[in-house]
Coordinates of C-alpha atoms and ligand atoms in Angstrom, one line a residue:
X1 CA 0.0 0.0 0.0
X2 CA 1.2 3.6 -0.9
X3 CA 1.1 4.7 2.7
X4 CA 3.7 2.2 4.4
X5 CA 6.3 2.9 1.1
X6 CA 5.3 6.5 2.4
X7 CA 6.5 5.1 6.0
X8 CA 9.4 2.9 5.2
X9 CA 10.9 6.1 2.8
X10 CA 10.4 8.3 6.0
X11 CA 12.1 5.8 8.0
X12 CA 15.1 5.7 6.1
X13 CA 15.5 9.1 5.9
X14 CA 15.1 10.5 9.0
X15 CA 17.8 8.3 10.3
X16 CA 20.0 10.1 8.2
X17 CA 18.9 13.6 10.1
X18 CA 21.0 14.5 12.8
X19 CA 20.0 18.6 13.4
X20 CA 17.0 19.4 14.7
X21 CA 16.8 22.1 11.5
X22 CA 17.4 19.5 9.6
X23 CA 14.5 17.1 11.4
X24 CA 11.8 20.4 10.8
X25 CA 12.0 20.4 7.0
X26 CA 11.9 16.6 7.0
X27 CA 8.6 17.0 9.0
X28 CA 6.9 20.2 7.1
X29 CA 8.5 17.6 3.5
X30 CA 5.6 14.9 5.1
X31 CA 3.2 16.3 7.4
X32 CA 3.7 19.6 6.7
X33 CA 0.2 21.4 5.4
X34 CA 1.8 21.2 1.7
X35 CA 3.4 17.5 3.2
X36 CA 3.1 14.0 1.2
X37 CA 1.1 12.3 4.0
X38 CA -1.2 15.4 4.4
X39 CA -1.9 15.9 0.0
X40 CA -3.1 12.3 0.8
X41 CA -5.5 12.9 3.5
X42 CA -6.4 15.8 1.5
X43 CA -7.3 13.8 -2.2
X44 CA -9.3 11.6 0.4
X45 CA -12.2 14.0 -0.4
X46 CA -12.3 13.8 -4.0
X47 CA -13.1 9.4 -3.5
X48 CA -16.7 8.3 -3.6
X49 CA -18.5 8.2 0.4
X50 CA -17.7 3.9 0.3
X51 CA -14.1 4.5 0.0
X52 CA -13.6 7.4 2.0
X53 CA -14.9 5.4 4.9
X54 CA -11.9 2.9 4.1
X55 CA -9.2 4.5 3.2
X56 CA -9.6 7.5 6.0
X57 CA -8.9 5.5 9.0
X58 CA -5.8 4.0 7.3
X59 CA -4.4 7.5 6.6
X60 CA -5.2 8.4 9.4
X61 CA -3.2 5.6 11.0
X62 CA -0.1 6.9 8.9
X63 CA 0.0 10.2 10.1
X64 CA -0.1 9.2 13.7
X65 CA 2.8 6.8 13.0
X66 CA 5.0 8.9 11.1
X67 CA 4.5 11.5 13.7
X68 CA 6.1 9.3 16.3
X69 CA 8.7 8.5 14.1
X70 CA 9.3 12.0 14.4
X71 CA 8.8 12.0 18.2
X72 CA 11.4 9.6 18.2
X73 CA 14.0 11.0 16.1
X74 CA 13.7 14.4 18.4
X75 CA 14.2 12.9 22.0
X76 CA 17.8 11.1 20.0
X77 CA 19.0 14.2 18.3
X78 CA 18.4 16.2 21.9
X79 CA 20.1 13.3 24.2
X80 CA 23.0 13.9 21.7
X81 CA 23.2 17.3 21.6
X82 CA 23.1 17.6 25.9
X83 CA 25.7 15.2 25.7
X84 CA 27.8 17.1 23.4
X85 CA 27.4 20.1 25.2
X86 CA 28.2 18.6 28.5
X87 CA 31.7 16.8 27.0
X88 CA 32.7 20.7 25.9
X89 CA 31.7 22.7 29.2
X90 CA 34.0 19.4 31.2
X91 CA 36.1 20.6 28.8
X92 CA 36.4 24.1 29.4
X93 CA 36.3 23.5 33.3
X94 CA 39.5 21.3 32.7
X95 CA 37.7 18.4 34.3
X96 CA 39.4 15.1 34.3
X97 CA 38.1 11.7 33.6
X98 CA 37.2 10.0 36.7
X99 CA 40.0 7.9 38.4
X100 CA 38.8 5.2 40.1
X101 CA 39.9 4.2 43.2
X102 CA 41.7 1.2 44.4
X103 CA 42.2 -1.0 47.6
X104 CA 44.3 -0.6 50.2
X105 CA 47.8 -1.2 50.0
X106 CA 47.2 -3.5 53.7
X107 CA 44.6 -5.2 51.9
X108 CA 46.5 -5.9 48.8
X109 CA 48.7 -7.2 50.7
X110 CA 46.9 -9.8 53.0
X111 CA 44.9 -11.1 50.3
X112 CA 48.2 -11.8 48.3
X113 CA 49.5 -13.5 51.3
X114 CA 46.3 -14.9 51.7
X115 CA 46.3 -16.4 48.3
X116 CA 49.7 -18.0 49.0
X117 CA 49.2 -19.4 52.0
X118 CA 46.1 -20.9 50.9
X119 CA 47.7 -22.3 48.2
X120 CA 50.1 -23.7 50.6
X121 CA 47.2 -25.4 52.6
X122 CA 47.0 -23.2 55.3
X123 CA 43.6 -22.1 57.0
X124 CA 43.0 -18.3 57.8
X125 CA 41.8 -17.3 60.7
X126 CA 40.9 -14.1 63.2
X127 CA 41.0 -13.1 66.5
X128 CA 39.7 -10.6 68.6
X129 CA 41.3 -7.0 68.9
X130 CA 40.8 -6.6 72.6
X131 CA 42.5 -9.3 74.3
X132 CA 42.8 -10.8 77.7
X133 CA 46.2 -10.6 79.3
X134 CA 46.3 -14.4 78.7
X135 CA 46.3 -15.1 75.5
X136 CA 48.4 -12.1 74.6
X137 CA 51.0 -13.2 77.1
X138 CA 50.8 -15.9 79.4
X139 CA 49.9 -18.4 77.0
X140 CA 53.0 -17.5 74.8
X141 CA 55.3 -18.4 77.3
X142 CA 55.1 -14.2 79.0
X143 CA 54.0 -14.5 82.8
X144 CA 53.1 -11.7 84.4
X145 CA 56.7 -9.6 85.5
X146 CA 58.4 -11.4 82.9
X147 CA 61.0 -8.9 81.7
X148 CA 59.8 -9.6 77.8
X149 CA 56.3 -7.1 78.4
X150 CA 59.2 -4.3 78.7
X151 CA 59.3 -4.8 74.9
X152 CA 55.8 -3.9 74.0
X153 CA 54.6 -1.0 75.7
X154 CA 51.0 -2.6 76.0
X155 CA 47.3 -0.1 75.8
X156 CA 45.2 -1.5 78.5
X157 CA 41.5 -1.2 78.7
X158 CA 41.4 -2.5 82.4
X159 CA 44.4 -3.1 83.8
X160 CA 45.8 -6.0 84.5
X161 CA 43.8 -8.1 82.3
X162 CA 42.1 -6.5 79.2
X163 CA 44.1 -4.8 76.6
X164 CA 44.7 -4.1 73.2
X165 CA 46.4 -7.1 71.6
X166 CA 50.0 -6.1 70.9
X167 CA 50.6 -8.8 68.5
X168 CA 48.5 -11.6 66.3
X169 CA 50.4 -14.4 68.2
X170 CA 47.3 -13.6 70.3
X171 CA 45.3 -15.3 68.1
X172 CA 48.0 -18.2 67.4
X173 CA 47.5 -19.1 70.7
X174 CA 43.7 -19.1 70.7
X175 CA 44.3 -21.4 67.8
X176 CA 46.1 -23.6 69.5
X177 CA 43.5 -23.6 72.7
X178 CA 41.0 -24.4 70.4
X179 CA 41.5 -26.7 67.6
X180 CA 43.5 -30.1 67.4
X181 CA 46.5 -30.4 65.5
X182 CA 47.7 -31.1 62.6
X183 CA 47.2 -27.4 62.1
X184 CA 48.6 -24.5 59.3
X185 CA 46.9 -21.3 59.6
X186 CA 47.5 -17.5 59.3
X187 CA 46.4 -14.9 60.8
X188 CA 45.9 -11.1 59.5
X189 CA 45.0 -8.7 62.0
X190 CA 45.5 -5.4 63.5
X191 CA 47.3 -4.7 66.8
X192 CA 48.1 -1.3 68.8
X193 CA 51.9 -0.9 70.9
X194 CA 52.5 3.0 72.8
X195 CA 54.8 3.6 69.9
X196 CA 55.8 6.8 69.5
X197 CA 55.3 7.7 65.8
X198 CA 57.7 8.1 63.1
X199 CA 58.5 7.4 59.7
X200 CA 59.2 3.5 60.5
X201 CA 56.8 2.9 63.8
X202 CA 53.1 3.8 64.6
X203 CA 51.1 2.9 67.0
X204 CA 48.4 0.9 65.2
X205 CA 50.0 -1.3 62.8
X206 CA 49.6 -4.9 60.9
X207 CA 50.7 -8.6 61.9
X208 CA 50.2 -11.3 59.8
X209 CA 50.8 -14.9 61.7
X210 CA 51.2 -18.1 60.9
X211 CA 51.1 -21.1 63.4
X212 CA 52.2 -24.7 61.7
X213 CA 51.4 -27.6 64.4
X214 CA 53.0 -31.4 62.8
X215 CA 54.2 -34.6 64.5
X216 CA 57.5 -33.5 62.9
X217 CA 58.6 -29.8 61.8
X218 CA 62.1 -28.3 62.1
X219 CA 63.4 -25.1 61.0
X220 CA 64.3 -26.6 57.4
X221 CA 60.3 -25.8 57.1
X222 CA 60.2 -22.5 58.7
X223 CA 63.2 -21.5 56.4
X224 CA 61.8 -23.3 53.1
X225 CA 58.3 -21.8 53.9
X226 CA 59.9 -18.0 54.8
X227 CA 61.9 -18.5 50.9
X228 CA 58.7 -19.5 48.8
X229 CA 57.2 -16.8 50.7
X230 CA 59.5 -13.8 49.5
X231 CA 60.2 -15.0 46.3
X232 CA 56.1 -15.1 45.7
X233 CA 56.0 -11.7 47.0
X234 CA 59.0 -9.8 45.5
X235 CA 60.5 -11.4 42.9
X236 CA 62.9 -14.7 42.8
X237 CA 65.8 -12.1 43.1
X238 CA 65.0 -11.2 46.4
X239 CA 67.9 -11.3 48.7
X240 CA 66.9 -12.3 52.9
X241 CA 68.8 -13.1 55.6
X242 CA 67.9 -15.0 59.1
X243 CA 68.9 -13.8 62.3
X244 CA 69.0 -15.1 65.7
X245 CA 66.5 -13.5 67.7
X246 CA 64.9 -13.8 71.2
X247 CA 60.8 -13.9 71.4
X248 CA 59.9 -15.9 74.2
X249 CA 57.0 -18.2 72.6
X250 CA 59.6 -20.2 70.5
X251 CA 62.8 -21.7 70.7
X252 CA 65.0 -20.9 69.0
X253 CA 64.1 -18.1 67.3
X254 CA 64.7 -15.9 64.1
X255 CA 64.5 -13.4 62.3
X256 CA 64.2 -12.5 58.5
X257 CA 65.6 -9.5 57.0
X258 CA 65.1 -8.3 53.6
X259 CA 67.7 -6.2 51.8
X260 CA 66.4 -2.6 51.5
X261 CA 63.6 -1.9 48.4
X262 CA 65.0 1.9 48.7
X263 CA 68.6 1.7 48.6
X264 CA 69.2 -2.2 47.6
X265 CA 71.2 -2.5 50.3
X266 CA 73.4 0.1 50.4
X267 CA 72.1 2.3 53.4
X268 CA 69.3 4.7 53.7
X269 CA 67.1 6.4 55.5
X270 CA 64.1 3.8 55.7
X271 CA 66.3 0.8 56.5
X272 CA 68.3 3.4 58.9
X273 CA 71.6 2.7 57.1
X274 CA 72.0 -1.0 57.3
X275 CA 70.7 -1.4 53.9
X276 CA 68.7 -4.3 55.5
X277 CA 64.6 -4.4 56.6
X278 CA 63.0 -6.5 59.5
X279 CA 60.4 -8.2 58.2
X280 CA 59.2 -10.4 61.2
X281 CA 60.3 -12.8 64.0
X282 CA 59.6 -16.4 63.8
X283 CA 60.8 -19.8 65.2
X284 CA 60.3 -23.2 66.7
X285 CA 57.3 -22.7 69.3
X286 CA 58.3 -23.5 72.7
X287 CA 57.5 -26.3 74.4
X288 CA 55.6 -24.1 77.1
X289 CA 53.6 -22.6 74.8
X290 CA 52.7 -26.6 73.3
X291 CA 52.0 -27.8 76.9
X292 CA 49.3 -25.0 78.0
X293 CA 47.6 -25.7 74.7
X294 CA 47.2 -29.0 76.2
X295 CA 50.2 -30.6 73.3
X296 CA 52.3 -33.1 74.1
X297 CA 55.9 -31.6 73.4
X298 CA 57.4 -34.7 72.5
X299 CA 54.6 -35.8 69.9
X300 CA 53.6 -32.5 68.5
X301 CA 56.2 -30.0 67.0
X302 CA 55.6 -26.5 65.8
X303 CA 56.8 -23.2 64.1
X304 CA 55.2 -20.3 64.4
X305 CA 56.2 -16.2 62.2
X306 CA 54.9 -12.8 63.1
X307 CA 55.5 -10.4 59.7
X308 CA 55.7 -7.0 60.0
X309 CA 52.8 -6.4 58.0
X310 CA 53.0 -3.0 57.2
X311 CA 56.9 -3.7 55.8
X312 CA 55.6 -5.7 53.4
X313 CA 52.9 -3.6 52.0
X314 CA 55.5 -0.6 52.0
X315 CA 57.8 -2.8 50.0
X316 CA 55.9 -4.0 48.0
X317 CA 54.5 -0.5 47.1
X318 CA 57.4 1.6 47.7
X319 CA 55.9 3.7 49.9
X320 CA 59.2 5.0 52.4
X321 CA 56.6 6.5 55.3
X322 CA 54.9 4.6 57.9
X323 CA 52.3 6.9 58.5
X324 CA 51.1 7.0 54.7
X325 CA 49.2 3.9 55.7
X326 CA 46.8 5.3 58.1
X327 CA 46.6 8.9 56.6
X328 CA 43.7 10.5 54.9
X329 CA 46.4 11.6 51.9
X330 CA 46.6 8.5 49.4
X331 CA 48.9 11.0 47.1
X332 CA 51.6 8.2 47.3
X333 CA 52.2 6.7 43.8
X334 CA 52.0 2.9 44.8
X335 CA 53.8 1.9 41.6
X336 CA 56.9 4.6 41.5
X337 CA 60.5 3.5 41.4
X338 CA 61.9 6.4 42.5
X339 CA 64.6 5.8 45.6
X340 CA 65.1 8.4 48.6
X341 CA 68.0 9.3 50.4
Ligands
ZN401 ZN1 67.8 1.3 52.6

């Protein structure tokens, strides 16, 4: 029929309009009063009464469509044009696109560790922030007036007994209250010390712990474990060290060091000149610590790490200031190279 042509020859082109001038003449070309559509409703009245009655509610059908066609056309070429106009006054305003944001360098860094340990077999696990004064200490082998607490200058709530935990071994040592070996789990959490705050300390920072409970472990494991570890995290170049160290909830114990991220071991200011980074303490748990977890030392063997874990997310992202972690500025670039002196 001569009216959907009409239709299908509007359609086509009023696709091909993109101004709303452009989209007026198209309209006054078809339904104008001199229009195609509207000559056609118009030679209507020259047809006998019969026909009239049949063809007028078709035409009239056929305006009303290619009016919405029209309709339809208008709203797309407006959208466009508030979307244009929009782009060019961002423009003028100097607006940048929208950077989105990203996690925190902490959390990157657990879940990576996460991901290894898991990988490893381990469990994770977490414990409670406010602790009682035993399973922070006693239970790790620190009785009261032992002259370890001197090391971590402890926040309590009520004194003697409730407190801020000072370290995750806190919840190693629920973990070992509560569940029977064989055991491998890790622990992220935060813990609080009466640091005085500086570039390298702070008085809220991160632990990450890990508690390994076998019929046989020795400190091949701890080592081997502490090696896959920084080469997952930093590169198979990564150069560590152990040291002897003294915690009192294993025996013996160690220490790993990292060479320096800023200097590469030549000396600096973040590793203090000795061109070497603490990255945790770790060792063979003590026997004590086995026995009040109900263990037999002589069937069950253990090793336990504490990692710095704030170290490892400042490594990792280069970031050369403590307090960046906790402050409100994220302007640090987490992915620069550049070294400080
Ligand atoms: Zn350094």
């Amino acid at each position: 029929m001569l009216g959907n042509k009409i239709l299908d020859e509007l359609s086509s082109q009023i696709k091909a309009v993109s101004t709303e001038a452009d989209l007026t003449a198209l309209w006054h070309k078809y339904l104008g009063r001199e229009g195609i559509i509207k000559a056609q409703i118009k030679a209507l009245a020259q047809l006998p009464l019969e026909e009239k009655r049949q063809q007028g509610p078709l035409w009239q059908q056929i305006q009303e469509q290619a009016q919405a066609l029209f309709d339809t056309r208008a709203a797309e070429i407006r959208a466009t044009n508030e979307e244009a106009a929009w782009q060019a006054e961002a423009q003028s305003l100097g607006l940048v696109p929208v950077k989105l944001g990203h996690l925190h360098p902490i959390t990157q860094t657990i879940r990576k560790l996460n991901e290894l340990f898991i990988r490893l077999g381990y469990s994770i696990m977490e414990g409670p922030e406010i602790e009682t004064d035993e399973f922070c200490f006693q239970r790790l082998n620190v009785p009261p007036d032992h002259p370890a607490r001197d090391m971590q200058d402890t926040f309590y709530l009520e004194e003697p007994n409730v407190l801020l935990r000072t370290q995750t071994s806190s919840i190693e040592a629920r973990v070992l209250a509560n569940y029977a070996p064989p055991l491998k789990v890790v622990c992220p959490g935060r813990v609080y010390r009466n640091e005085t705050v500086n570039k390298s300390n702070h008085f809220i920072f991160h632990h990450y712990q890990g508690v390994v409970v076998m019929p046989k472990v020795s400190l091949v494991d701890l080592f081997g474990t502490f090696t896959a570890l920084f080469q997952a995290i930093y590169g198979p170049e990564v150069k560590i060290r152990f040291r002897n160290k003294y915690y009192p909830e294993v025996e013996p114990g160690v220490g790993p060091d990292m060479q320096c991220f800023n200097c590469h071991g030549t000396g600096c200011s973040v590793c203090k000149g000795v061109g070497w980074i603490e990255m945790g303490g770790a060792g063979l748990i003590h026997p004590k610590v086995l026995t009040m977890a109900g263990l037999d030392p002589r069937e069950w063997h253990g090793f336990a790490f504490g990692l710095g874990l704030d170290r490892w997310a400042m490594a990792s992202y280069n970031i050369t200031d403590i307090r960046t972690l906790l402050g409100g500025n994220l302007g640090y670039k987490p992915y620069h190279h550049e070294n400080i002196v």
